[in-house]
Every structure is written in structure tokens, then in C-alpha cells.
Coordinates of C-alpha atoms in Angstrom, one line a residue:
M1007 CA -48.5 151.0 48.3
N1008 CA -50.4 149.3 51.1
G1009 CA -50.4 150.1 54.8
I1010 CA -47.9 147.4 55.7
D1011 CA -45.3 148.8 53.3
I1012 CA -45.9 152.3 54.7
R1013 CA -45.5 151.0 58.3
R1014 CA -42.4 149.0 57.4
R1015 CA -40.7 152.0 55.8
G1016 CA -41.5 154.1 58.7
F1017 CA -40.1 151.5 61.1
L1018 CA -36.9 151.3 59.1
K1019 CA -36.5 155.0 59.0
T1020 CA -37.1 155.3 62.8
S1021 CA -34.8 152.4 63.6
L1022 CA -31.9 153.6 61.5
G1023 CA -32.2 157.0 63.1
A1024 CA -32.2 155.5 66.6
A1025 CA -29.2 153.4 65.7
A1026 CA -27.2 156.5 64.6
V1027 CA -27.6 158.2 68.0
A1028 CA -27.6 155.1 70.3
I1029 CA -23.9 155.4 71.0
A1030 CA -24.2 158.2 73.4
P1031 CA -26.5 161.2 74.0
G1032 CA -25.8 163.8 71.3
V1033 CA -23.0 161.6 69.7
L1034 CA -23.3 160.1 66.3
L1035 CA -21.0 157.1 65.8
F1036 CA -21.2 157.7 62.0
D1037 CA -19.6 161.1 62.6
L1038 CA -17.1 159.8 65.2
A1039 CA -15.6 156.7 63.6
H1040 CA -12.8 157.0 61.1
G1041 CA -12.4 153.8 59.1
K1042 CA -9.4 152.6 57.2
P1043 CA -9.6 153.7 53.6
E1044 CA -8.7 150.2 52.3
G1045 CA -9.9 146.9 53.6
A1046 CA -7.9 144.6 55.9
S1047 CA -5.6 142.1 54.2
G1048 CA -5.7 138.4 54.8
K1049 CA -2.0 138.3 54.1
V1050 CA -1.6 139.9 57.6
R1051 CA -2.4 138.3 60.9
W1052 CA -1.9 140.7 63.8
G1053 CA -0.9 139.2 67.1
M1054 CA 1.1 139.5 70.3
L1055 CA 3.8 137.6 72.1
I1056 CA 3.8 138.3 75.8
D1057 CA 6.9 137.5 77.8
T1058 CA 5.7 136.7 81.3
A1059 CA 9.3 136.8 82.6
Q1060 CA 9.3 140.5 81.7
C1061 CA 5.8 141.3 82.9
K1062 CA 6.2 142.6 86.5
T1063 CA 3.8 142.0 89.3
G1064 CA 2.2 145.2 90.4
C1065 CA 2.8 147.0 87.1
N1066 CA -0.4 148.1 85.5
D1067 CA 1.0 150.4 82.8
C1068 CA -0.6 148.4 80.0
V1069 CA -4.0 148.5 81.7
A1070 CA -3.8 152.2 82.3
A1071 CA -2.7 152.9 78.7
C1072 CA -5.5 150.8 77.3
H1073 CA -8.1 152.5 79.4
K1074 CA -6.9 156.0 78.5
E1075 CA -6.6 155.3 74.8
N1076 CA -10.1 153.8 74.5
G1077 CA -11.9 156.0 77.0
V1078 CA -12.6 153.2 79.5
S1079 CA -13.1 154.3 83.1
G1080 CA -10.7 151.7 84.6
G1081 CA -13.1 150.9 87.5
T1082 CA -13.2 147.5 89.1
G1083 CA -16.9 147.4 89.9
P1084 CA -19.2 144.6 88.6
T1085 CA -20.5 146.8 85.8
D1086 CA -17.3 148.4 84.8
S1087 CA -15.7 147.5 81.5
Q1088 CA -12.3 145.8 81.5
W1089 CA -10.7 145.5 78.1
I1090 CA -7.4 144.2 79.6
R1091 CA -6.7 143.0 83.1
K1092 CA -3.7 141.7 85.0
V1093 CA -3.8 138.1 86.1
E1094 CA -1.6 136.7 88.9
L1095 CA -0.7 133.0 88.8
K1096 CA 1.1 130.8 91.2
D1097 CA 2.4 127.3 90.8
N1098 CA 1.4 125.4 93.9
G1099 CA 4.2 122.9 93.4
S1100 CA 7.1 125.2 92.9
G1101 CA 5.7 128.4 94.4
R1102 CA 6.6 130.3 91.2
E1103 CA 4.5 133.4 90.6
L1104 CA 3.6 135.0 87.3
S1105 CA 1.9 138.2 86.3
L1106 CA 0.4 138.6 82.8
P1107 CA -2.1 140.7 80.9
M1108 CA -5.3 139.0 79.7
M1109 CA -7.5 140.4 77.0
C1110 CA -9.4 139.3 73.9
Q1111 CA -7.2 136.6 72.4
H1112 CA -8.3 137.4 68.8
C1113 CA -8.9 133.8 67.9
E1114 CA -8.9 132.4 64.4
H1115 CA -12.0 130.5 65.3
P1116 CA -13.7 132.9 67.8
P1117 CA -16.6 131.5 69.7
C1118 CA -18.0 135.0 70.2
V1119 CA -18.5 135.3 66.4
D1120 CA -20.1 131.8 66.2
V1121 CA -22.9 132.6 68.7
C1122 CA -23.7 136.2 67.7
P1123 CA -27.2 136.2 66.3
T1124 CA -26.8 139.5 64.4
T1125 CA -23.2 139.1 63.1
A1126 CA -22.2 142.1 65.2
S1127 CA -19.2 140.1 66.4
F1128 CA -16.9 139.5 63.5
R1129 CA -13.3 138.8 62.6
R1130 CA -11.4 141.0 60.1
A1131 CA -9.3 139.4 57.4
D1132 CA -6.2 140.4 59.4
G1133 CA -7.3 138.5 62.5
I1134 CA -8.6 141.4 64.6
V1135 CA -11.9 140.5 66.3
L1136 CA -14.4 143.4 66.6
V1137 CA -17.9 144.3 67.6
D1138 CA -20.1 146.3 65.2
K1139 CA -22.0 148.6 67.7
H1140 CA -24.8 149.2 65.2
R1141 CA -25.6 145.5 64.9
C1142 CA -25.1 144.6 68.6
I1143 CA -28.4 144.1 70.4
G1144 CA -26.8 143.5 73.8
C1145 CA -27.8 139.9 74.1
R1146 CA -24.4 139.0 75.7
Y1147 CA -24.3 135.6 74.2
C1148 CA -20.7 136.4 73.1
M1149 CA -19.8 137.1 76.7
M1150 CA -21.0 133.7 77.8
A1151 CA -19.2 132.0 74.9
C1152 CA -15.8 133.7 75.5
P1153 CA -13.5 131.3 77.5
Y1154 CA -11.3 134.2 78.5
K1155 CA -13.9 136.4 80.0
A1156 CA -12.6 139.1 77.8
R1157 CA -15.8 141.0 77.0
S1158 CA -17.8 143.6 78.9
F1159 CA -21.2 145.1 78.6
V1160 CA -21.7 148.9 78.7
H1161 CA -24.4 149.5 81.3
E1162 CA -24.3 153.3 81.5
A1163 CA -24.4 156.3 79.1
L1164 CA -21.0 157.5 78.2
Q1165 CA -19.4 160.9 78.1
G1166 CA -16.2 162.3 76.7
Q1167 CA -15.4 159.6 74.3
N1168 CA -12.3 159.2 72.2
P1169 CA -13.5 159.9 68.6
D1170 CA -11.2 157.2 67.3
A1171 CA -12.7 154.5 69.7
P1172 CA -16.4 155.2 70.1
R1173 CA -18.3 153.1 72.6
G1174 CA -22.0 152.6 73.2
K1175 CA -24.5 152.0 76.0
G1176 CA -26.3 148.7 75.7
T1177 CA -23.5 147.0 73.6
V1178 CA -20.7 144.6 74.2
E1179 CA -17.1 145.6 73.9
A1180 CA -13.6 144.1 74.3
C1181 CA -9.9 144.7 73.3
N1182 CA -9.7 145.5 69.6
L1183 CA -5.9 145.7 69.5
C1184 CA -6.4 149.5 69.3
V1185 CA -7.5 148.9 65.7
H1186 CA -7.6 152.7 65.0
R1187 CA -3.9 152.8 65.8
V1188 CA -2.9 149.7 64.0
D1189 CA -4.6 150.9 60.8
Q1190 CA -2.4 153.9 60.9
G1191 CA 0.8 151.9 61.3
M1192 CA 1.1 152.3 65.1
Q1193 CA 1.3 149.8 68.0
P1194 CA -1.6 149.1 70.4
A1195 CA -1.4 151.3 73.4
C1196 CA -0.6 148.5 75.8
A1197 CA 2.5 147.4 73.8
E1198 CA 3.8 150.9 73.5
A1199 CA 3.3 151.7 77.2
C1200 CA 5.0 148.6 78.7
P1201 CA 8.2 149.7 80.4
N1202 CA 9.7 146.3 80.2
Q1203 CA 9.0 145.5 76.5
A1204 CA 7.0 142.4 77.6
I1205 CA 4.4 142.8 74.8
L1206 CA 5.7 142.3 71.3
F1207 CA 3.1 143.2 68.6
G1208 CA 3.4 142.4 64.9
N1209 CA 2.4 140.3 61.9
L1210 CA 2.4 136.6 62.7
N1211 CA 2.1 135.8 59.0
D1212 CA 5.3 137.6 58.0
P1213 CA 8.2 135.1 58.5
E1214 CA 10.6 138.1 58.6
S1215 CA 8.8 140.0 61.3
E1216 CA 10.2 140.2 64.8
I1217 CA 7.2 138.5 66.3
A1218 CA 7.2 135.6 63.8
K1219 CA 11.0 135.0 64.4
K1220 CA 10.5 135.1 68.2
V1221 CA 7.6 132.7 68.1
R1222 CA 9.7 130.3 66.1
S1223 CA 12.7 130.6 68.4
V1224 CA 11.1 130.4 71.9
A1225 CA 8.6 128.2 73.6
S1226 CA 5.2 129.9 73.6
V1227 CA 1.7 128.7 74.4
Q1228 CA -1.8 129.7 73.7
V1229 CA -4.2 129.9 76.7
R1230 CA -6.7 127.1 76.4
A1231 CA -5.0 125.6 73.4
D1232 CA -7.1 122.5 73.9
L1233 CA -10.1 124.5 72.5
G1234 CA -8.4 124.7 69.1
L1235 CA -9.2 128.4 68.7
N1236 CA -5.7 129.3 67.4
T1237 CA -5.4 132.6 69.3
G1238 CA -3.5 135.6 68.0
I1239 CA -2.1 136.3 71.5
R1240 CA 0.7 134.0 72.6
Y1241 CA 2.5 133.8 76.0
Q1242 CA 6.1 133.0 76.6
G1243 CA 7.2 131.5 79.9
L1244 CA 3.8 130.1 81.0

């Protein structure tokens, strides 16, 4: 074995060890994360239909629930992560005002995945777009590519994390539809917390699901449909 091989093996050993502890001081992501025992199915496409008529101005229950579930601080500073945010819209012609939650749109053709140089950003077979914290190098190309400004960069070391939703300094993150809940047959925290049932979550591929029936029966739109991304998040009443 030559010197180059020895140095290479030493580098890999050191790098892998560093990756295991990079999530937070004293916290191993390998120990925290609890994966789904079976793989995601392409027969399913998880998505949401958000009824803007039921989404109330000033109500931030969905935002608070998301932040609590995923251990996000909820701050509004320039370096604070925002997995979901409320957007207020006004039609200058009619004066009509709308309030709606904006998060990762879980695109069928996600730009964030296309630009990621390490394949850290990826789309599961069931349509959920995720970030592999072990592969993410913090380049933030995905943040620039996202037309919804849905991704955040973790600038500071983190404490008191949710073991089911580990986060990591120096990595990018975004709404993941509370994948740890979905994989256990539960709804995302935002949908469960909405007091007005404005967020309908379900399988868009199942014609008998409530969300699929609703999408067929009401007028709904995708934000920036002109981009051809085929988002998993749809909005009613926009």
C-alpha cells in the first residue's frame, strides 16, 4: 500500500467521523434519525390543497405548529430559519385580501434538486422533497434556485433538537411535510393544527382520496404554474 492510499483512507475515516457529529455538538444524526422501515412508494404522491377562503389573516397556528414540531426557533431575523410563512396578498383592482401559508411546494420537477452538486437535495418516490444533511455542503445553490424562497440556511449551532427531525449547522433545510409523521400515518403538523381546516393533506394519486376528489371538484392553482414544476401544494381561491 502506498502513501497516497494511506492518506486517502485516513481522510475518509476522518471525514466520515466529522459528518457523523456535524449536526450539533454532542449529537449524532445517525443516532437521532428514525427512518421508515420500507421505502417510499411511487404509487403515492403526498400533497396539500390550501383553501385561502378559510385561511384567516392574523392566524399563525400552522406556522407555530411547524416550528414546534421541527424545533425551529420561529424568529424573523435575517438568519432565522422559516419552514413555513404566512403571506398576505391584496388585489389592487378589487381590494380583495388573502392570507395563505407558503412553504416548499414539493415539485415534481424541483429546481433545488437539479442544481445540487452533491445530490443532497432529492425527491422521494412519494413526492416529498428532502435534504440529506450528510451530503449537504452548504453551497446554497438550491436556495437561489427555489422560486418560492422556501429554503433556509442554518447559521448557528443547535440545541434541544427533536430526535425525529434533526437539523444541522451549515446545512440547508425546508418544509419536509413532517415526513417523520407522514411515515407513521399522521398528518403534517400544520394541517393538524389549522383551526379552520384550511389545509387538506393526502394522496393526490389516489382518485378516492379526499384531496384528489376536492382537486377535481374545485378550481385550484399552482403558484408559478408557468414554470412547469407540477407542485404538490395547490391553492384554492387564488
